[in-house]
Amino acid sequence: MTDFHPDMSREAFAAALRENAQAQQFPGAMLMPKSRHDYVGAVIAITGTLYFDGGYTQLKREAIAQCFDDYLAHAGDALTWLWRGEPPSGPPCMPYVKAPKLRDFFETLDEDDKVDLQYTSGTKREDAGPYSFYVNAAPAWAAKKTGRLDVLRFALPFVDIVEQPKAFQTLFVEFAARLQALHGHGGFGFVLSPSEWNSNQPTEAFASEQARGVDVGAPVFSAMVLKPDTFKTVSWLTAINRDMVAQAGGLHTLRSELPPDWFAFYDYGAGIVVQAGNEPDLAATAIDPKPPQYALPNVALKSLRSAVFGLHLAASAAGEPRLTGLKGEAWVERFDVSDEELLDVKARLLDTPRLDATHTLDDRL
């Protein structure tokens, strides 16, 4: 999915992706026989997830609004619905064209109100769509008491990455800078139905066995367990804050372990973003479940990975797969390699495409 045929132009590849959009969709609750199925339960898109703090402050809420402005400039008229969790007034879901502006919504909240919203692009309100902008920020009292992190996650179709090779990296780095992100990751990810996500987590769990490079789990679940200095996973783009860079041995050490022909580093003020390869990788188990461009950053940053994880609900309703317990642990550790494997991984990196100017930002470190 990440590579086009050498005889096919980039434009033709993009057209083929648009014509076969259904191949990137999963029917609703496909592993839950007693649930309804007449909607799009999940899609594979390119997702960027950033964890930050202070989402209850006016400063961070304005930063979120600025991120949404930039996202809209890229997404155009793709958004169709706004979902809100426990809104102070109005229905939880409304058509995007009738929804209040994001800044207007923020003005109705005080610092002890939670921010929980998702803009989506599904045809029906239950449909998952490849365009999504999700924010969950704890109220002031909860954030100060528990230290729980806030999270912003945005998604674009893979075809957008093909047509505009630098667009996603630009948004990810800019959003990380505005939010003063503590850490985050970006690459292939599942976007689930905004209202039927629980019934579609089993689909996510099943499909993740076939594509290890696709991010899984509810972002808010991870926000509840991650700390300012522990991250969830490496991906095509991996953000870590300056304290984490120091804990990993400093930028010089990271550069030596992640050579510049294959890895780019970007400064976002509060930390750095590492880009691994020109485009995100599905890490298909039938091809290479541990691609070197993901396995090597995983080695370099493994000491910073969270010892606890929050991906799926803890209990299965009817024996359906869920990424909890040992299965969840296996997903978190999916790019781990032994000392004996490491030399082979480094050798395999030499056979992968080198970074090129078309796919990297101009201001790399």
Short mmCIF file of C-alpha atoms in Angstrom, two decimals:
data_model
loop_
_atom_site.label_atom_id
_atom_site.label_comp_id
_atom_site.label_asym_id
_atom_site.label_seq_id
_atom_site.Cartn_x
_atom_site.Cartn_y
_atom_site.Cartn_z
CA MET A 1 0.00 0.00 0.00
CA THR A 2 2.91 2.36 0.57
CA ASP A 3 4.62 1.80 -2.77
CA PHE A 4 3.31 2.34 -6.26
CA HIS A 5 4.33 0.32 -9.31
CA PRO A 6 7.42 1.77 -11.01
CA ASP A 7 5.51 1.97 -14.30
CA MET A 8 2.66 3.93 -12.66
CA SER A 9 2.82 7.68 -12.16
CA ARG A 10 2.13 9.16 -8.75
CA GLU A 11 -1.00 10.74 -10.20
CA ALA A 12 -2.23 7.38 -11.51
CA PHE A 13 -1.50 5.72 -8.17
CA ALA A 14 -3.48 8.41 -6.35
CA ALA A 15 -6.38 7.96 -8.77
CA ALA A 16 -6.33 4.21 -8.16
CA LEU A 17 -6.43 4.77 -4.40
CA ARG A 18 -9.43 7.06 -4.71
CA GLU A 19 -11.25 4.59 -6.93
CA ASN A 20 -10.62 1.80 -4.41
CA ALA A 21 -11.40 3.67 -1.21
CA GLN A 22 -13.60 0.80 -0.03
CA ALA A 23 -10.53 -1.44 0.17
CA GLN A 24 -9.41 0.72 3.10
CA GLN A 25 -12.74 0.31 4.94
CA PHE A 26 -14.14 -2.37 7.25
CA PRO A 27 -17.86 -3.07 7.71
CA GLY A 28 -19.41 -2.21 11.04
CA ALA A 29 -18.82 -4.65 13.90
CA MET A 30 -17.73 -7.39 11.51
CA LEU A 31 -16.62 -9.67 14.38
CA MET A 32 -19.67 -8.99 16.56
CA PRO A 33 -22.50 -11.16 15.12
CA LYS A 34 -25.24 -9.70 17.31
CA SER A 35 -24.37 -6.09 16.53
CA ARG A 36 -25.56 -3.98 13.61
CA HIS A 37 -23.38 -3.93 10.50
CA ASP A 38 -24.96 -1.30 8.24
CA TYR A 39 -22.22 1.32 8.54
CA VAL A 40 -18.47 1.78 8.09
CA GLY A 41 -16.92 0.49 11.28
CA ALA A 42 -13.27 1.34 10.66
CA VAL A 43 -10.94 2.78 8.07
CA ILE A 44 -7.17 2.78 7.69
CA ALA A 45 -5.84 6.32 7.34
CA ILE A 46 -2.74 8.31 8.23
CA THR A 47 -3.13 9.46 11.81
CA GLY A 48 -1.14 11.83 14.00
CA THR A 49 -1.51 11.57 17.78
CA LEU A 50 -0.03 14.13 20.15
CA TYR A 51 -0.09 14.04 23.94
CA PHE A 52 0.16 17.33 25.83
CA ASP A 53 -0.95 18.98 29.05
CA GLY A 54 -2.84 22.12 30.05
CA GLY A 55 -5.74 21.58 27.68
CA TYR A 56 -8.02 23.37 30.13
CA THR A 57 -6.14 26.67 29.70
CA GLN A 58 -7.13 29.40 27.26
CA LEU A 59 -3.64 29.27 25.77
CA LYS A 60 -3.83 25.57 24.87
CA ARG A 61 -7.44 25.80 23.71
CA GLU A 62 -6.45 28.57 21.32
CA ALA A 63 -3.55 26.37 20.14
CA ILE A 64 -6.04 23.55 19.47
CA ALA A 65 -8.24 25.96 17.51
CA GLN A 66 -5.24 27.07 15.43
CA CYS A 67 -4.42 23.42 14.71
CA PHE A 68 -8.01 22.91 13.57
CA ASP A 69 -7.77 25.97 11.30
CA ASP A 70 -4.73 24.45 9.58
CA TYR A 71 -6.39 21.05 9.41
CA LEU A 72 -9.45 22.57 7.73
CA ALA A 73 -7.24 24.30 5.19
CA HIS A 74 -6.08 20.85 4.13
CA ALA A 75 -9.31 18.85 4.59
CA GLY A 76 -11.48 21.35 2.72
CA ASP A 77 -15.16 20.40 2.79
CA ALA A 78 -14.56 16.74 3.73
CA LEU A 79 -15.95 16.99 7.28
CA THR A 80 -19.59 16.00 7.73
CA TRP A 81 -20.30 15.54 11.45
CA LEU A 82 -19.34 16.85 14.86
CA TRP A 83 -19.55 14.48 17.83
CA ARG A 84 -19.29 15.82 21.39
CA GLY A 85 -19.01 13.88 24.62
CA GLU A 86 -21.44 15.05 27.29
CA PRO A 87 -21.97 18.51 25.75
CA PRO A 88 -23.20 21.24 28.11
CA SER A 89 -25.99 21.97 25.64
CA GLY A 90 -27.30 20.60 22.37
CA PRO A 91 -27.20 17.07 20.94
CA PRO A 92 -24.06 14.93 21.08
CA CYS A 93 -23.97 14.73 17.27
CA MET A 94 -24.86 17.33 14.67
CA PRO A 95 -24.12 17.93 10.99
CA TYR A 96 -20.87 19.80 10.54
CA VAL A 97 -22.55 22.61 8.58
CA LYS A 98 -24.85 23.30 11.55
CA ALA A 99 -22.23 22.82 14.27
CA PRO A 100 -20.86 25.74 16.29
CA LYS A 101 -17.40 26.98 15.40
CA LEU A 102 -14.68 25.42 17.53
CA ARG A 103 -13.74 28.72 19.16
CA ASP A 104 -17.42 29.45 19.89
CA PHE A 105 -17.68 26.05 21.56
CA PHE A 106 -14.61 26.74 23.67
CA GLU A 107 -16.09 30.06 24.79
CA THR A 108 -19.00 28.19 26.38
CA LEU A 109 -16.61 26.19 28.59
CA ASP A 110 -14.72 27.13 31.72
CA GLU A 111 -11.50 25.45 32.82
CA ASP A 112 -13.36 22.80 34.83
CA ASP A 113 -15.28 21.61 31.75
CA LYS A 114 -13.91 18.68 29.79
CA VAL A 115 -13.14 18.99 26.08
CA ASP A 116 -14.29 15.87 24.22
CA LEU A 117 -15.05 16.30 20.53
CA GLN A 118 -14.48 14.66 17.18
CA TYR A 119 -15.05 15.97 13.67
CA THR A 120 -15.55 13.15 11.18
CA SER A 121 -16.11 12.62 7.45
CA GLY A 122 -18.47 9.64 7.38
CA THR A 123 -21.51 9.70 5.14
CA LYS A 124 -23.73 8.52 7.98
CA ARG A 125 -23.20 9.78 11.49
CA GLU A 126 -22.00 6.33 12.64
CA ASP A 127 -19.53 5.91 9.78
CA ALA A 128 -15.81 6.00 10.32
CA GLY A 129 -14.09 8.30 7.84
CA PRO A 130 -10.48 8.95 6.80
CA TYR A 131 -10.77 12.62 7.77
CA SER A 132 -10.99 13.02 11.54
CA PHE A 133 -10.00 15.62 14.13
CA TYR A 134 -10.33 14.46 17.74
CA VAL A 135 -9.50 16.22 21.00
CA ASN A 136 -9.89 15.02 24.58
CA ALA A 137 -8.65 17.31 27.34
CA ALA A 138 -9.27 16.81 31.04
CA PRO A 139 -10.93 19.54 33.14
CA ALA A 140 -8.60 21.59 35.32
CA TRP A 141 -9.53 19.89 38.57
CA ALA A 142 -8.87 16.42 37.16
CA ALA A 143 -5.65 17.36 35.39
CA LYS A 144 -4.23 18.99 38.53
CA LYS A 145 -5.27 16.08 40.74
CA THR A 146 -4.22 13.15 38.54
CA GLY A 147 -1.71 14.58 36.05
CA ARG A 148 -3.64 12.91 33.23
CA LEU A 149 -2.46 13.92 29.77
CA ASP A 150 -4.57 15.44 27.02
CA VAL A 151 -4.61 14.18 23.44
CA LEU A 152 -5.20 15.48 19.92
CA ARG A 153 -5.49 13.07 17.01
CA PHE A 154 -5.98 14.02 13.37
CA ALA A 155 -6.33 11.80 10.31
CA LEU A 156 -5.99 12.14 6.55
CA PRO A 157 -6.46 9.59 3.76
CA PHE A 158 -3.30 7.90 2.53
CA VAL A 159 -4.00 9.29 -0.94
CA ASP A 160 -3.41 12.79 0.44
CA ILE A 161 0.10 11.73 1.44
CA VAL A 162 0.70 10.41 -2.06
CA GLU A 163 -0.51 13.62 -3.68
CA GLN A 164 1.13 15.99 -1.17
CA PRO A 165 4.22 14.19 0.21
CA LYS A 166 5.15 16.86 2.80
CA ALA A 167 1.69 17.87 3.99
CA PHE A 168 1.29 15.44 6.89
CA GLN A 169 4.77 15.99 8.31
CA THR A 170 4.19 19.75 8.16
CA LEU A 171 0.92 19.50 10.10
CA PHE A 172 2.38 17.07 12.64
CA VAL A 173 5.43 19.22 13.44
CA GLU A 174 3.38 22.45 13.54
CA PHE A 175 0.76 20.91 15.82
CA ALA A 176 3.45 19.52 18.12
CA ALA A 177 5.00 22.99 18.36
CA ARG A 178 1.72 24.76 19.10
CA LEU A 179 0.68 22.25 21.75
CA GLN A 180 4.19 21.98 23.21
CA ALA A 181 3.61 18.24 22.87
CA LEU A 182 5.18 15.90 25.38
CA HIS A 183 5.34 13.08 22.86
CA GLY A 184 3.37 11.51 20.03
CA HIS A 185 3.40 9.40 16.90
CA GLY A 186 2.13 9.52 13.32
CA GLY A 187 1.66 6.98 10.54
CA PHE A 188 -0.92 4.44 9.48
CA GLY A 189 -3.71 4.14 12.03
CA PHE A 190 -7.24 2.83 12.44
CA VAL A 191 -10.04 5.37 12.68
CA LEU A 192 -13.12 3.76 14.24
CA SER A 193 -16.78 4.71 14.17
CA PRO A 194 -17.20 7.68 16.54
CA SER A 195 -20.27 6.17 18.19
CA GLU A 196 -19.76 2.41 17.71
CA TRP A 197 -16.05 2.25 18.49
CA ASN A 198 -16.44 -0.45 21.14
CA SER A 199 -18.04 -2.85 18.65
CA ASN A 200 -15.21 -2.20 16.19
CA GLN A 201 -12.22 -2.60 18.47
CA PRO A 202 -12.26 -6.36 17.71
CA THR A 203 -11.88 -5.50 14.00
CA GLU A 204 -8.90 -3.35 14.89
CA ALA A 205 -7.40 -6.16 16.99
CA PHE A 206 -7.84 -8.70 14.20
CA ALA A 207 -6.47 -6.47 11.44
CA SER A 208 -3.48 -5.40 13.55
CA GLU A 209 -2.21 -8.98 13.35
CA GLN A 210 -1.84 -8.51 9.59
CA ALA A 211 -0.41 -4.97 9.61
CA ARG A 212 1.90 -4.16 12.51
CA GLY A 213 2.55 -0.62 11.32
CA VAL A 214 -1.03 0.53 11.91
CA ASP A 215 -1.70 2.32 15.20
CA VAL A 216 -4.44 0.87 17.42
CA GLY A 217 -6.41 1.76 20.53
CA ALA A 218 -8.55 4.62 21.78
CA PRO A 219 -6.33 7.72 22.15
CA VAL A 220 -8.00 8.71 25.41
CA PHE A 221 -7.20 5.29 26.92
CA SER A 222 -3.50 5.93 26.27
CA ALA A 223 -3.75 9.48 27.62
CA MET A 224 -4.98 8.06 30.91
CA VAL A 225 -1.88 5.90 31.49
CA LEU A 226 1.01 7.65 29.75
CA LYS A 227 3.30 10.04 31.62
CA PRO A 228 5.15 13.14 30.39
CA ASP A 229 8.32 11.05 29.94
CA THR A 230 6.87 7.75 28.67
CA PHE A 231 5.54 7.29 25.16
CA LYS A 232 3.21 4.75 23.54
CA THR A 233 4.97 3.61 20.36
CA VAL A 234 7.35 4.51 17.56
CA SER A 235 5.94 5.05 14.08
CA TRP A 236 6.71 6.82 10.80
CA LEU A 237 6.83 10.04 12.83
CA THR A 238 7.82 9.90 16.50
CA ALA A 239 7.81 12.96 18.76
CA ILE A 240 9.68 13.10 22.06
CA ASN A 241 10.28 16.06 24.35
CA ARG A 242 13.70 17.46 25.22
CA ASP A 243 13.93 15.66 28.55
CA MET A 244 13.27 12.37 26.74
CA VAL A 245 15.93 13.22 24.15
CA ALA A 246 18.41 13.67 26.99
CA GLN A 247 17.34 10.39 28.59
CA ALA A 248 17.91 8.65 25.24
CA GLY A 249 21.52 9.89 25.22
CA GLY A 250 21.06 13.19 23.41
CA LEU A 251 20.61 14.15 19.78
CA HIS A 252 24.15 13.14 18.84
CA THR A 253 23.55 9.59 20.08
CA LEU A 254 20.22 9.37 18.27
CA ARG A 255 21.83 10.58 15.05
CA SER A 256 24.48 7.89 15.29
CA GLU A 257 21.86 5.17 15.82
CA LEU A 258 19.45 6.54 13.19
CA PRO A 259 21.55 7.53 10.15
CA PRO A 260 20.46 10.61 8.16
CA ASP A 261 20.14 8.77 4.86
CA TRP A 262 17.03 7.08 6.28
CA PHE A 263 15.94 9.25 9.24
CA ALA A 264 15.16 12.96 9.46
CA PHE A 265 15.01 15.02 12.66
CA TYR A 266 12.83 18.11 13.08
CA ASP A 267 12.86 20.58 15.97
CA TYR A 268 9.39 21.51 17.27
CA GLY A 269 10.61 23.67 20.16
CA ALA A 270 9.64 21.45 23.08
CA GLY A 271 11.34 18.43 21.49
CA ILE A 272 12.11 16.67 18.24
CA VAL A 273 10.22 14.64 15.66
CA VAL A 274 11.95 11.68 14.02
CA GLN A 275 10.79 10.74 10.51
CA ALA A 276 11.51 7.12 9.55
CA GLY A 277 11.50 6.66 5.78
CA ASN A 278 9.82 8.56 2.98
CA GLU A 279 6.31 7.23 3.62
CA PRO A 280 4.57 5.29 6.39
CA ASP A 281 4.84 1.51 6.31
CA LEU A 282 2.02 -0.94 6.99
CA ALA A 283 4.60 -3.44 8.29
CA ALA A 284 2.52 -6.24 6.79
CA THR A 285 3.27 -9.52 8.55
CA ALA A 286 3.33 -11.32 5.18
CA ILE A 287 6.17 -9.04 4.02
CA ASP A 288 8.11 -7.63 6.98
CA PRO A 289 6.47 -7.23 10.39
CA LYS A 290 9.62 -5.57 11.77
CA PRO A 291 10.78 -3.10 9.11
CA PRO A 292 14.20 -1.69 10.04
CA GLN A 293 13.01 1.93 9.81
CA TYR A 294 10.68 1.17 12.75
CA ALA A 295 12.74 -1.45 14.58
CA LEU A 296 15.80 0.79 14.91
CA PRO A 297 14.00 3.78 16.50
CA ASN A 298 12.29 1.26 18.75
CA VAL A 299 15.71 0.06 19.93
CA ALA A 300 16.98 3.62 20.41
CA LEU A 301 13.92 4.76 22.39
CA LYS A 302 12.79 1.56 24.09
CA SER A 303 13.87 2.75 27.53
CA LEU A 304 11.32 5.58 27.24
CA ARG A 305 8.37 3.34 26.34
CA SER A 306 5.60 3.16 28.89
CA ALA A 307 5.49 0.01 31.01
CA VAL A 308 1.69 0.26 31.09
CA PHE A 309 -0.65 0.63 28.14
CA GLY A 310 -4.27 1.47 27.44
CA LEU A 311 -5.59 0.22 24.10
CA HIS A 312 -8.92 -1.59 24.36
CA LEU A 313 -11.66 -2.25 26.88
CA ALA A 314 -10.66 -4.93 29.35
CA ALA A 315 -13.38 -7.48 28.70
CA SER A 316 -14.63 -9.35 25.64
CA ALA A 317 -18.39 -9.68 25.30
CA ALA A 318 -18.40 -12.92 23.31
CA GLY A 319 -14.81 -14.07 23.00
CA GLU A 320 -13.96 -11.48 20.32
CA PRO A 321 -10.30 -10.39 20.06
CA ARG A 322 -9.22 -7.42 22.16
CA LEU A 323 -5.79 -5.90 22.59
CA THR A 324 -5.59 -6.37 26.34
CA GLY A 325 -3.36 -8.45 28.58
CA LEU A 326 -0.79 -10.52 26.71
CA LYS A 327 -2.23 -9.55 23.31
CA GLY A 328 -1.91 -5.88 24.14
CA GLU A 329 1.61 -6.43 25.43
CA ALA A 330 2.53 -8.24 22.22
CA TRP A 331 1.32 -5.27 20.18
CA VAL A 332 3.34 -2.81 22.25
CA GLU A 333 6.44 -5.00 21.80
CA ARG A 334 5.84 -5.76 18.13
CA PHE A 335 9.01 -4.02 16.90
CA ASP A 336 11.32 -5.38 19.62
CA VAL A 337 14.40 -7.22 18.36
CA SER A 338 16.98 -9.23 20.25
CA ASP A 339 20.66 -8.32 20.37
CA GLU A 340 21.29 -11.20 17.97
CA GLU A 341 18.77 -9.78 15.47
CA LEU A 342 20.01 -6.21 15.63
CA LEU A 343 22.93 -6.62 13.21
CA ASP A 344 20.60 -8.14 10.62
CA VAL A 345 18.11 -5.28 11.09
CA LYS A 346 20.87 -2.74 10.48
CA ALA A 347 21.95 -4.62 7.37
CA ARG A 348 18.39 -4.71 6.04
CA LEU A 349 18.11 -0.93 6.43
CA LEU A 350 20.72 -0.57 3.66
CA ASP A 351 18.28 -2.21 1.22
CA THR A 352 15.44 0.24 1.94
CA PRO A 353 14.89 3.51 0.02
CA ARG A 354 16.84 6.49 1.26
CA LEU A 355 15.09 9.71 2.22
CA ASP A 356 14.62 12.17 -0.62
CA ALA A 357 13.86 15.87 -0.77
CA THR A 358 10.32 15.25 -2.05
CA HIS A 359 9.32 13.60 1.22
CA THR A 360 11.29 15.55 3.83
CA LEU A 361 10.83 19.04 5.23
CA ASP A 362 13.41 21.68 4.38
CA ASP A 363 14.28 22.59 7.97
CA ARG A 364 15.50 19.20 9.16
CA LEU A 365 18.17 19.27 11.82
#
